[in-house]
Short mmCIF file of C-alpha atoms and ligand atoms in Angstrom, two decimals:
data_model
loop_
_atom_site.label_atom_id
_atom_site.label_comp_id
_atom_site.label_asym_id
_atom_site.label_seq_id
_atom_site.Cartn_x
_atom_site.Cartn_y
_atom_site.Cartn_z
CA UNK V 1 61.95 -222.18 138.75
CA UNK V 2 61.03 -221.29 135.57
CA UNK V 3 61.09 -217.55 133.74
CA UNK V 4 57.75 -218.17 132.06
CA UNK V 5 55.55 -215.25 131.68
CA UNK V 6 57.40 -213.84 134.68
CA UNK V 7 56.89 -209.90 134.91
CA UNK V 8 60.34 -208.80 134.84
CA UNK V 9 62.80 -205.04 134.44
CA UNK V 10 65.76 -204.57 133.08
CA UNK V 11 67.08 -201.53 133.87
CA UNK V 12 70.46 -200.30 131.26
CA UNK V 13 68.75 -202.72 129.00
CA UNK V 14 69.88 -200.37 126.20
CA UNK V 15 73.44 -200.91 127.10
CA UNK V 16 76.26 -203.65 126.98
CA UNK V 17 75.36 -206.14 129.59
CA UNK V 18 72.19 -204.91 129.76
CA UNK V 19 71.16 -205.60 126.04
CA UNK V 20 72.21 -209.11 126.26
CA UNK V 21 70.48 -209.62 129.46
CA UNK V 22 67.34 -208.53 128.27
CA UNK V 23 67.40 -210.93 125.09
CA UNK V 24 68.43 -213.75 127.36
CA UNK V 25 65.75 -213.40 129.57
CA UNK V 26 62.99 -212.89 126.23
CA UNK V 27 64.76 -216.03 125.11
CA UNK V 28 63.85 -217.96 128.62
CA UNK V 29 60.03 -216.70 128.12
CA UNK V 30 59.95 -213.83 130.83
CA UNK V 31 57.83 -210.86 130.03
CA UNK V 32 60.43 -208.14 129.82
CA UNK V 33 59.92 -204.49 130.72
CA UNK V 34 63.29 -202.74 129.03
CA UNK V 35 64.48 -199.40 130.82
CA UNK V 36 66.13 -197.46 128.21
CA UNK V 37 67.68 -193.67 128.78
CA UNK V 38 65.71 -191.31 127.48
CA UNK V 39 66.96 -189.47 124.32
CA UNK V 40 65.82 -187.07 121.73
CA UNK V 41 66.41 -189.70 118.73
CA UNK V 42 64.28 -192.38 120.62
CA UNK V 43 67.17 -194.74 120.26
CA UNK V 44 67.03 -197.93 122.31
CA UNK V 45 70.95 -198.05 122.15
CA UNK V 46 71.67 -201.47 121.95
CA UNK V 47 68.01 -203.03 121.54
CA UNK V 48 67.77 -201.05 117.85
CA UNK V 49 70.18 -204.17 116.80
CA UNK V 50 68.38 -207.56 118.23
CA UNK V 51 66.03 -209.68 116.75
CA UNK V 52 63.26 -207.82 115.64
CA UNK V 53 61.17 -211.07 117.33
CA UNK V 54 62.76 -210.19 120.42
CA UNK V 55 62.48 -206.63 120.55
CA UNK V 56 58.73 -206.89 119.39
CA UNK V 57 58.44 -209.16 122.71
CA UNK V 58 59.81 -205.83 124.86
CA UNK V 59 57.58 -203.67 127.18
CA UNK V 60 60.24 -200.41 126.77
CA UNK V 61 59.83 -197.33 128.78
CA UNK V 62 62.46 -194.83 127.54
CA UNK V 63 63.36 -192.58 130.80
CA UNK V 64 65.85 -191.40 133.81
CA UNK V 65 66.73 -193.53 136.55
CA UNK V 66 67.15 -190.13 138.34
CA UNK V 67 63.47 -189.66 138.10
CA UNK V 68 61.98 -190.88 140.95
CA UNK V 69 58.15 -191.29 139.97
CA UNK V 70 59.33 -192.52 136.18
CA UNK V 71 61.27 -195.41 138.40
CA UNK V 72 58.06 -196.20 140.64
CA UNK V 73 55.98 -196.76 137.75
CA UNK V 74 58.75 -198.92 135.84
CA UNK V 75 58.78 -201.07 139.19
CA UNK V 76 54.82 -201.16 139.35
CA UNK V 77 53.99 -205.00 138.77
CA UNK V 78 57.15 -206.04 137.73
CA UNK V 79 58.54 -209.40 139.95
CA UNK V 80 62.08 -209.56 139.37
CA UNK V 81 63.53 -206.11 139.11
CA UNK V 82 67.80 -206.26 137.74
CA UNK V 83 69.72 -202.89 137.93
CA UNK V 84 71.72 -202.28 135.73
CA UNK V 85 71.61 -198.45 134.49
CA UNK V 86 74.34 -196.70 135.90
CA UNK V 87 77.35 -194.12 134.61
CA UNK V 88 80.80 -196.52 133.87
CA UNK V 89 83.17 -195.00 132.61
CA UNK V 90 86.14 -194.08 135.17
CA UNK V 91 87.98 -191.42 133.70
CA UNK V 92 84.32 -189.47 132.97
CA UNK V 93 84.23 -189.88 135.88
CA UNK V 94 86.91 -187.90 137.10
CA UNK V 95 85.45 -184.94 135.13
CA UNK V 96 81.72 -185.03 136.11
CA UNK V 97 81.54 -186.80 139.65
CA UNK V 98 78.07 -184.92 140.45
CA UNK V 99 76.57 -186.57 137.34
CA UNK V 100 77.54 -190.17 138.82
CA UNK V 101 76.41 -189.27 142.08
CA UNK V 102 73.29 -188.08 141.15
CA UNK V 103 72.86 -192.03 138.31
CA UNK V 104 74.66 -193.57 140.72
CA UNK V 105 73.42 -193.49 144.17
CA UNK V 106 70.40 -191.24 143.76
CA UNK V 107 69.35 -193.66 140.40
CA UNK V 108 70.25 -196.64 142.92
CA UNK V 109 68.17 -195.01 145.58
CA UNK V 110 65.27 -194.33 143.25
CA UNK V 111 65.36 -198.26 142.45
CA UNK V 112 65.14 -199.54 145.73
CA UNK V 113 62.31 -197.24 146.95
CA UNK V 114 60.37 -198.10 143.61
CA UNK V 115 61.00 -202.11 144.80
CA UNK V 116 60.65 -201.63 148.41
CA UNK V 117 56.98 -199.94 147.02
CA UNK V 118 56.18 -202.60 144.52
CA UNK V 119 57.16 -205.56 146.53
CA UNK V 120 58.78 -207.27 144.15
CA UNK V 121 60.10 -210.42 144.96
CA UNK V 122 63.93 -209.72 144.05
CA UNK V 123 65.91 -207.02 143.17
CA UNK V 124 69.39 -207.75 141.78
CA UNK V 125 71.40 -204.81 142.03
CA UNK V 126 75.00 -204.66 139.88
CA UNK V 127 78.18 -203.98 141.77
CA UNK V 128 81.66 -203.90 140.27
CA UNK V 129 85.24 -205.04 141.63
CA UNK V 130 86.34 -201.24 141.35
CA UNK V 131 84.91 -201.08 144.60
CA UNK V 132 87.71 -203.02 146.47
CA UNK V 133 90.45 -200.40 145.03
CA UNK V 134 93.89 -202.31 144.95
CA UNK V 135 93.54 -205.12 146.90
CA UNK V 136 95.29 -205.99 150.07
CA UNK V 137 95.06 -209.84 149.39
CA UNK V 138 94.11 -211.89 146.22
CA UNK V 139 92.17 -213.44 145.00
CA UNK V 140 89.49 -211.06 146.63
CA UNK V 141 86.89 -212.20 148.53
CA UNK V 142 83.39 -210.79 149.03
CA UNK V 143 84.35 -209.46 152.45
CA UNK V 144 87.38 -208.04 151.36
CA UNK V 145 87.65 -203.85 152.72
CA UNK V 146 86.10 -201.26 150.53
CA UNK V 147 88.24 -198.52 149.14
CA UNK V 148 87.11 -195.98 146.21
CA UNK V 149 90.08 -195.32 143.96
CA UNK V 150 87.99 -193.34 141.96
CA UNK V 151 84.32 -191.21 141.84
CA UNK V 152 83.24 -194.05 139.81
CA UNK V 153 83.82 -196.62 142.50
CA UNK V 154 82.82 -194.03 145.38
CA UNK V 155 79.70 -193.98 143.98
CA UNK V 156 78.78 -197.50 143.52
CA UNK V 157 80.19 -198.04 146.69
CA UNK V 158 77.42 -195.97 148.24
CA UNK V 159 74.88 -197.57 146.02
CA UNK V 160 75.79 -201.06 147.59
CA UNK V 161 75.82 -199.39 150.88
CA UNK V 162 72.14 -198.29 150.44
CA UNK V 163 70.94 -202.06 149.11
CA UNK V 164 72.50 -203.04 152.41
CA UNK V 165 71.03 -200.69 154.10
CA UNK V 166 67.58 -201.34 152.71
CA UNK V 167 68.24 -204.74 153.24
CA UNK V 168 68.50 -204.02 156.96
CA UNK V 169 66.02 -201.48 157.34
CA UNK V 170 63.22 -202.66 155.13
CA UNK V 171 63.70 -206.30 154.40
CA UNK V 172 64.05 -205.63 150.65
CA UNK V 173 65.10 -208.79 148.91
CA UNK V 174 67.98 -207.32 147.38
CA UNK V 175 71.00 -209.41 146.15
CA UNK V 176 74.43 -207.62 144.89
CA UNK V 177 76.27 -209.00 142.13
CA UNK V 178 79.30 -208.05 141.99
CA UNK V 179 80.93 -208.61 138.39
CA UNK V 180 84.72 -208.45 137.30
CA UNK V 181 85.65 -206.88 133.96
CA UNK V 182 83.17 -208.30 131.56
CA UNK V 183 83.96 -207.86 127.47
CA UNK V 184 82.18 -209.18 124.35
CA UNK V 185 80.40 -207.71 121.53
CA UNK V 186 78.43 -204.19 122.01
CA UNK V 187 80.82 -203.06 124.91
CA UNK V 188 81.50 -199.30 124.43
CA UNK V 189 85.34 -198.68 122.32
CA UNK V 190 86.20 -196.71 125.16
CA UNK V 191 87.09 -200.22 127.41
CA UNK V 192 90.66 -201.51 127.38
CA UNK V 193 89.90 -204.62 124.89
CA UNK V 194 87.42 -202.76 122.23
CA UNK V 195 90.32 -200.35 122.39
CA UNK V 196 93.53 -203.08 121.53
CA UNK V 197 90.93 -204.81 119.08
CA UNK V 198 89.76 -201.90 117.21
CA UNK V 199 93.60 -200.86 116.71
CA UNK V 200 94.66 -204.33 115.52
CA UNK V 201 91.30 -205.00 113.62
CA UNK V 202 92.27 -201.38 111.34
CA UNK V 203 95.89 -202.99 110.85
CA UNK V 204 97.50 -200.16 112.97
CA UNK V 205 101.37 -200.14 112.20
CA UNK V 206 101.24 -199.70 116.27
CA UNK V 207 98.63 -199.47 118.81
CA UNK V 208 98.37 -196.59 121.65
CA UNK V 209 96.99 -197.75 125.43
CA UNK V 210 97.47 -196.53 128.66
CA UNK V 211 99.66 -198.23 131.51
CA UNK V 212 100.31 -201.81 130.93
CA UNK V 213 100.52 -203.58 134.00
CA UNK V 214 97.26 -203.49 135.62
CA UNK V 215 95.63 -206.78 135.98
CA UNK V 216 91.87 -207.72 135.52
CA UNK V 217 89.84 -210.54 135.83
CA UNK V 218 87.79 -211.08 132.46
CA UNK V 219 84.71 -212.27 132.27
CA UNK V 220 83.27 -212.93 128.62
CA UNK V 221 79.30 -211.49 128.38
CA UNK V 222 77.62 -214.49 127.76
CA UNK V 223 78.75 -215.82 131.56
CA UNK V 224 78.32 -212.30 133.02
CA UNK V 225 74.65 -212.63 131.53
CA UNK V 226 73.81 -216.52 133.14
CA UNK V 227 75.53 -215.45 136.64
CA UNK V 228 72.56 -212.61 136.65
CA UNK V 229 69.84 -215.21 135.61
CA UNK V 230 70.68 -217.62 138.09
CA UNK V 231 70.71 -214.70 140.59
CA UNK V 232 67.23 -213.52 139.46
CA UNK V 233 65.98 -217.41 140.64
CA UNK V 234 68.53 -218.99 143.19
CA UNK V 235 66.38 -219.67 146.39
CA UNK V 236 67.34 -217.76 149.50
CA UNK V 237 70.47 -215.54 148.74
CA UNK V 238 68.72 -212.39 149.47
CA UNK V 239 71.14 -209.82 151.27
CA UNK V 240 73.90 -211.95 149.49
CA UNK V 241 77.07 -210.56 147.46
CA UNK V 242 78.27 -212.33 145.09
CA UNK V 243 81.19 -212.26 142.78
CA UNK V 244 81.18 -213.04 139.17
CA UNK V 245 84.41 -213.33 137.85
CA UNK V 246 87.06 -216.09 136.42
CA UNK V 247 89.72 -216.19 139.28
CA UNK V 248 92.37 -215.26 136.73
CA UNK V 249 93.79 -211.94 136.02
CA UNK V 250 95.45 -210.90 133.28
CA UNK V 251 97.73 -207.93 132.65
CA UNK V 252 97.05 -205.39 129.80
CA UNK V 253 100.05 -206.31 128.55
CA UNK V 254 99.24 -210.04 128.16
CA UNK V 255 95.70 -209.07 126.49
CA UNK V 256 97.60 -207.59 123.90
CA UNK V 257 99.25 -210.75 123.17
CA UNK V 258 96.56 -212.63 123.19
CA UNK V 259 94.88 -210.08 120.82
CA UNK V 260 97.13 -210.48 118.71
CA UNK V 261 97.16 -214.00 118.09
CA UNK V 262 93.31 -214.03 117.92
CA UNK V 263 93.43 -211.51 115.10
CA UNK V 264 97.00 -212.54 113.54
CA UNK V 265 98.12 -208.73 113.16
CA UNK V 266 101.36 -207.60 115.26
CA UNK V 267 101.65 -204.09 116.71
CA UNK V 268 103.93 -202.31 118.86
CA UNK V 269 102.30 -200.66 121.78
CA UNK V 270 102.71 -197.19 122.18
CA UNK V 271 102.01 -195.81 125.70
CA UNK V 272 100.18 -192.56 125.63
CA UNK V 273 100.26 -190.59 129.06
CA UNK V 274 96.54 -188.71 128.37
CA UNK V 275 95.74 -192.42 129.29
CA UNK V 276 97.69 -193.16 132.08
CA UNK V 277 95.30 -192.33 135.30
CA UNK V 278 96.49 -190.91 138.89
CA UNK V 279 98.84 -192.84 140.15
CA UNK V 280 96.29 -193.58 143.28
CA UNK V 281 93.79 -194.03 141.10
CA UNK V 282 94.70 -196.37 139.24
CA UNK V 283 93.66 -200.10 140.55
CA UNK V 284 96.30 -202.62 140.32
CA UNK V 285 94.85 -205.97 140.47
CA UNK V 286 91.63 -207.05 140.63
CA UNK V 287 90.99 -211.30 140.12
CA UNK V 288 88.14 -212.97 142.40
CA UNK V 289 87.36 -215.56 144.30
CA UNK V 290 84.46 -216.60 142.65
CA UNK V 291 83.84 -219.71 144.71
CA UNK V 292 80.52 -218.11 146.54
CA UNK V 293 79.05 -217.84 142.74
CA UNK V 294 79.61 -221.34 142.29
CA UNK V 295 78.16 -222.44 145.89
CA UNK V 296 74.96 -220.04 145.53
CA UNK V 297 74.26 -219.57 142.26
CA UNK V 298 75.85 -223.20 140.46
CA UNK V 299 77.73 -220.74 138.56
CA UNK V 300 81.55 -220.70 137.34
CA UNK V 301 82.33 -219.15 133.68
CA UNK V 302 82.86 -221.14 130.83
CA UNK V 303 84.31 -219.16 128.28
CA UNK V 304 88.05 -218.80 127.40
CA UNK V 305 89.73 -215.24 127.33
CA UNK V 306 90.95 -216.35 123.71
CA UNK V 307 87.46 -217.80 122.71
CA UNK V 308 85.83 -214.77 124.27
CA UNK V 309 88.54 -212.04 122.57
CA UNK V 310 87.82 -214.06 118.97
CA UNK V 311 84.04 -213.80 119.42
CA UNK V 312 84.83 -210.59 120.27
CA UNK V 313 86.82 -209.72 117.36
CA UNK V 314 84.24 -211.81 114.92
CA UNK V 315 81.70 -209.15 116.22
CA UNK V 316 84.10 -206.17 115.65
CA UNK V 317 84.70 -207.06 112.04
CA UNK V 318 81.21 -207.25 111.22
CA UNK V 319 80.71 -203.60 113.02
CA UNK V 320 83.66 -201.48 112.10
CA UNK V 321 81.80 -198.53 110.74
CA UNK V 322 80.13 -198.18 114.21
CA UNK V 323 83.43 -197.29 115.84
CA UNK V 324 85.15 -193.81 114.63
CA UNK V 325 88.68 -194.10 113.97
CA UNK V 326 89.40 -191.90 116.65
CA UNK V 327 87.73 -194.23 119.27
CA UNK V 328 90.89 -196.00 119.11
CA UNK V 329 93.87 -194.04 119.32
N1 LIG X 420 81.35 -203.72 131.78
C1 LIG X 420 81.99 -204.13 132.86
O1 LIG X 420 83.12 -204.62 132.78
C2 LIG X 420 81.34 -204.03 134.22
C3 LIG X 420 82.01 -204.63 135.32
C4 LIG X 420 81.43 -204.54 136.58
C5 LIG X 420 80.21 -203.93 136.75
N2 LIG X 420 79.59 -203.35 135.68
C6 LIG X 420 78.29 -202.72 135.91
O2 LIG X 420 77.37 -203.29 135.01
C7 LIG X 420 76.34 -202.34 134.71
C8 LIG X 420 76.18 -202.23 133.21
O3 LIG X 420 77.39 -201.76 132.66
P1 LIG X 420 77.73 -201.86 131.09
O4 LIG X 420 79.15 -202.25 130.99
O5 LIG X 420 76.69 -202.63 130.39
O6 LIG X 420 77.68 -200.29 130.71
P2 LIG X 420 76.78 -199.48 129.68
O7 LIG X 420 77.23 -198.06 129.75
O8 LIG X 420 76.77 -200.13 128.35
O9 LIG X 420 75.32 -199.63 130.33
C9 LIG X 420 74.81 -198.73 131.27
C10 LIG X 420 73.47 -198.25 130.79
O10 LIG X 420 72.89 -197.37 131.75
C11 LIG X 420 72.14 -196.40 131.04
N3 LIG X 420 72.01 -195.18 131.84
C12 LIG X 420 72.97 -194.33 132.24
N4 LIG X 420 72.44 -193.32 132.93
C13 LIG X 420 71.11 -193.52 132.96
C14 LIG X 420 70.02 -192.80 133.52
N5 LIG X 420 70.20 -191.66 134.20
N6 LIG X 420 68.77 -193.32 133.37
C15 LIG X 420 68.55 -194.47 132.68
N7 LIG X 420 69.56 -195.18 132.12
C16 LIG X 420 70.82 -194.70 132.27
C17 LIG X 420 72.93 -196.12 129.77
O11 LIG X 420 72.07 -195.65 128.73
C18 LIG X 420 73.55 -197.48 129.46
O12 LIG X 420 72.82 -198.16 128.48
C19 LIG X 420 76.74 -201.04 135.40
O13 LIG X 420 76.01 -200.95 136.61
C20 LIG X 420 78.23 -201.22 135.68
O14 LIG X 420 78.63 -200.47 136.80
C21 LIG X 420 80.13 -203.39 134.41
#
């Protein structure tokens, strides 16, 4: 199948994965619709930085996924509908866990009723391994127990629970992706890599993180981005999860040395305990089986962790003056 002139939303295209989704999809000749967050400054996030080419190609619509009617008419027409808006960030979201509720699972909500409406032909919803908590066996498969660790992953826990749900109820082509840590340029400074980067990057003397041992499964953007294309065409995975995700898992502690290497600057770490999360909280492993990708979607990823953290770093350099200092300590 090809993207041609097909009518298709993005919604979070002003974010990380978003942003890169949406100029991958200009790129394959779809007719985008962009779902930005509204703001006061009319920033696009993200989308102010592409290809002026590309963002002349976007329909945006600068709004709230909490807005039911705004997400009805964002839906009207469109074929292929991908969902990515949402509130990330875990320790925000031990501070504000009405605000994710409400992006979360009523934004989620809003989406599938505006689909479900528009009958669109697919609606690829984003999960996240948060939602398996510490695992009880690895790698993790896609039927592996629920458990939220944190609001963050309560919430998108009951967002996948209401595409699965809709699925049931009203036959709404839905399919869940479920990615693993993704990284690459434009991901917020907040995330564990911008963070060790950023430090290294400024030539820190040493470089201050939370706990060290947790392991994740990293996934560089550019394979995040063709896992979600392939899901927005694949023939007959509707009600489907699916994992995206390298198999691997790497500690913090072994990014760091990677890091390193990629951007030839050593640092002693410095644990700081404002980072360190509950001690329930915080999920140990996470690595996938990402075998169900590559049977329903042709998909594995292709990109190194040190290829992706250079690219990553090559980015960085070129955008220090976007990051406050203070982002990284
Ligand atoms: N980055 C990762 O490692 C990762 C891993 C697994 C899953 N995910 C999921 O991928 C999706 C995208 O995450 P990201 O890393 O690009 O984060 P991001 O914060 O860069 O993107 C999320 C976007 O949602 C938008 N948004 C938030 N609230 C909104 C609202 N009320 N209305 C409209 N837009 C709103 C934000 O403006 C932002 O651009 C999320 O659903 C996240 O849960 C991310």
């Amino acid at each position: 199948m090809t993207w041609s002139g097909r009518r298709v939303l993005v919604t979070g295209a002003d974010g990380f994965i978003g942003s890169h989704l949406t100029e991958a999809l200009v790129e394959a000749g779809a007719a985008v619709r962009a779902v930005c967050f509204y703001n006061s400054q009319g920033s696009l996030g993200w989308l102010d930085t592409i290809e002026p080419d590309v963002r002349a190609a976007l329909d945006v619509r600068l709004g709230d996924i909490r807005d039911a009617r705004f997400v009805e008419e964002s839906c009207r027409g469109m074929e292929v509908v991908f969902h990515l808006a949402a509130l990330i960030s875990i320790p925000h979201s031990y501070q504000a866990p009405e605000s994710f509720v409400d992006t979360n699972v009523r934004g989620t909500l809003n989406v599938l009723e505006a689909v479900r409406r528009a009958r669109c032909a697919r609606l690829v919803h984003t999960s996240t391994s948060e939602v398996y908590g510490t695992p009880e066996t690895i790698p993790i498969r896609e039927s592996h127990p629920l458990r939220g660790q944190s609001p963050y992953s309560a919430t998108k826990i009951a967002a996948d629970k209401l595409c699965e749900a809709f699925r049931c109820t009203y036959d709404v082509p839905v399919v869940i992706l479920r990615p693993f840590n993704t990284f690459g340029p434009r991901q917020s400074a907040r995330a564990v890599i911008p963070t060790i980067l950023l430090q290294l990057l400024r030539q820190a003397p040493h470089i201050t993180l939370g706990n060290l041992e947790p392991r994740r499964d990293l996934t560089f953007v550019s394979d995040t981005v063709a896992g979600f294309v392939a899901a927005g065409t694949a023939a007959g995975i509707e009600g489907e999860t699916i994992h995206l995700g390298t198999g691997r898992a790497e500690s913090v502690r072994d990014i760091v040395a990677a890091a390193q290497r990629v951007c030839q600057h050593e640092a002693n770490v410095v644990v700081c305990p404002e980072r360190i999360r509950p001690r329930h909280s915080e999920v140990m492993v996470l690595q996938s089986d990402p075998s169900r990708a590559t049977d329903l979607l042709g998909w594995q990823a292709k990109v190194s962790l040190d290829e992706g953290l250079r690219r990553t770093a090559e980015w960085l350099r070129a955008h220090l003056d976007r990051f406050p200092v203070d982002y990284a300590i």
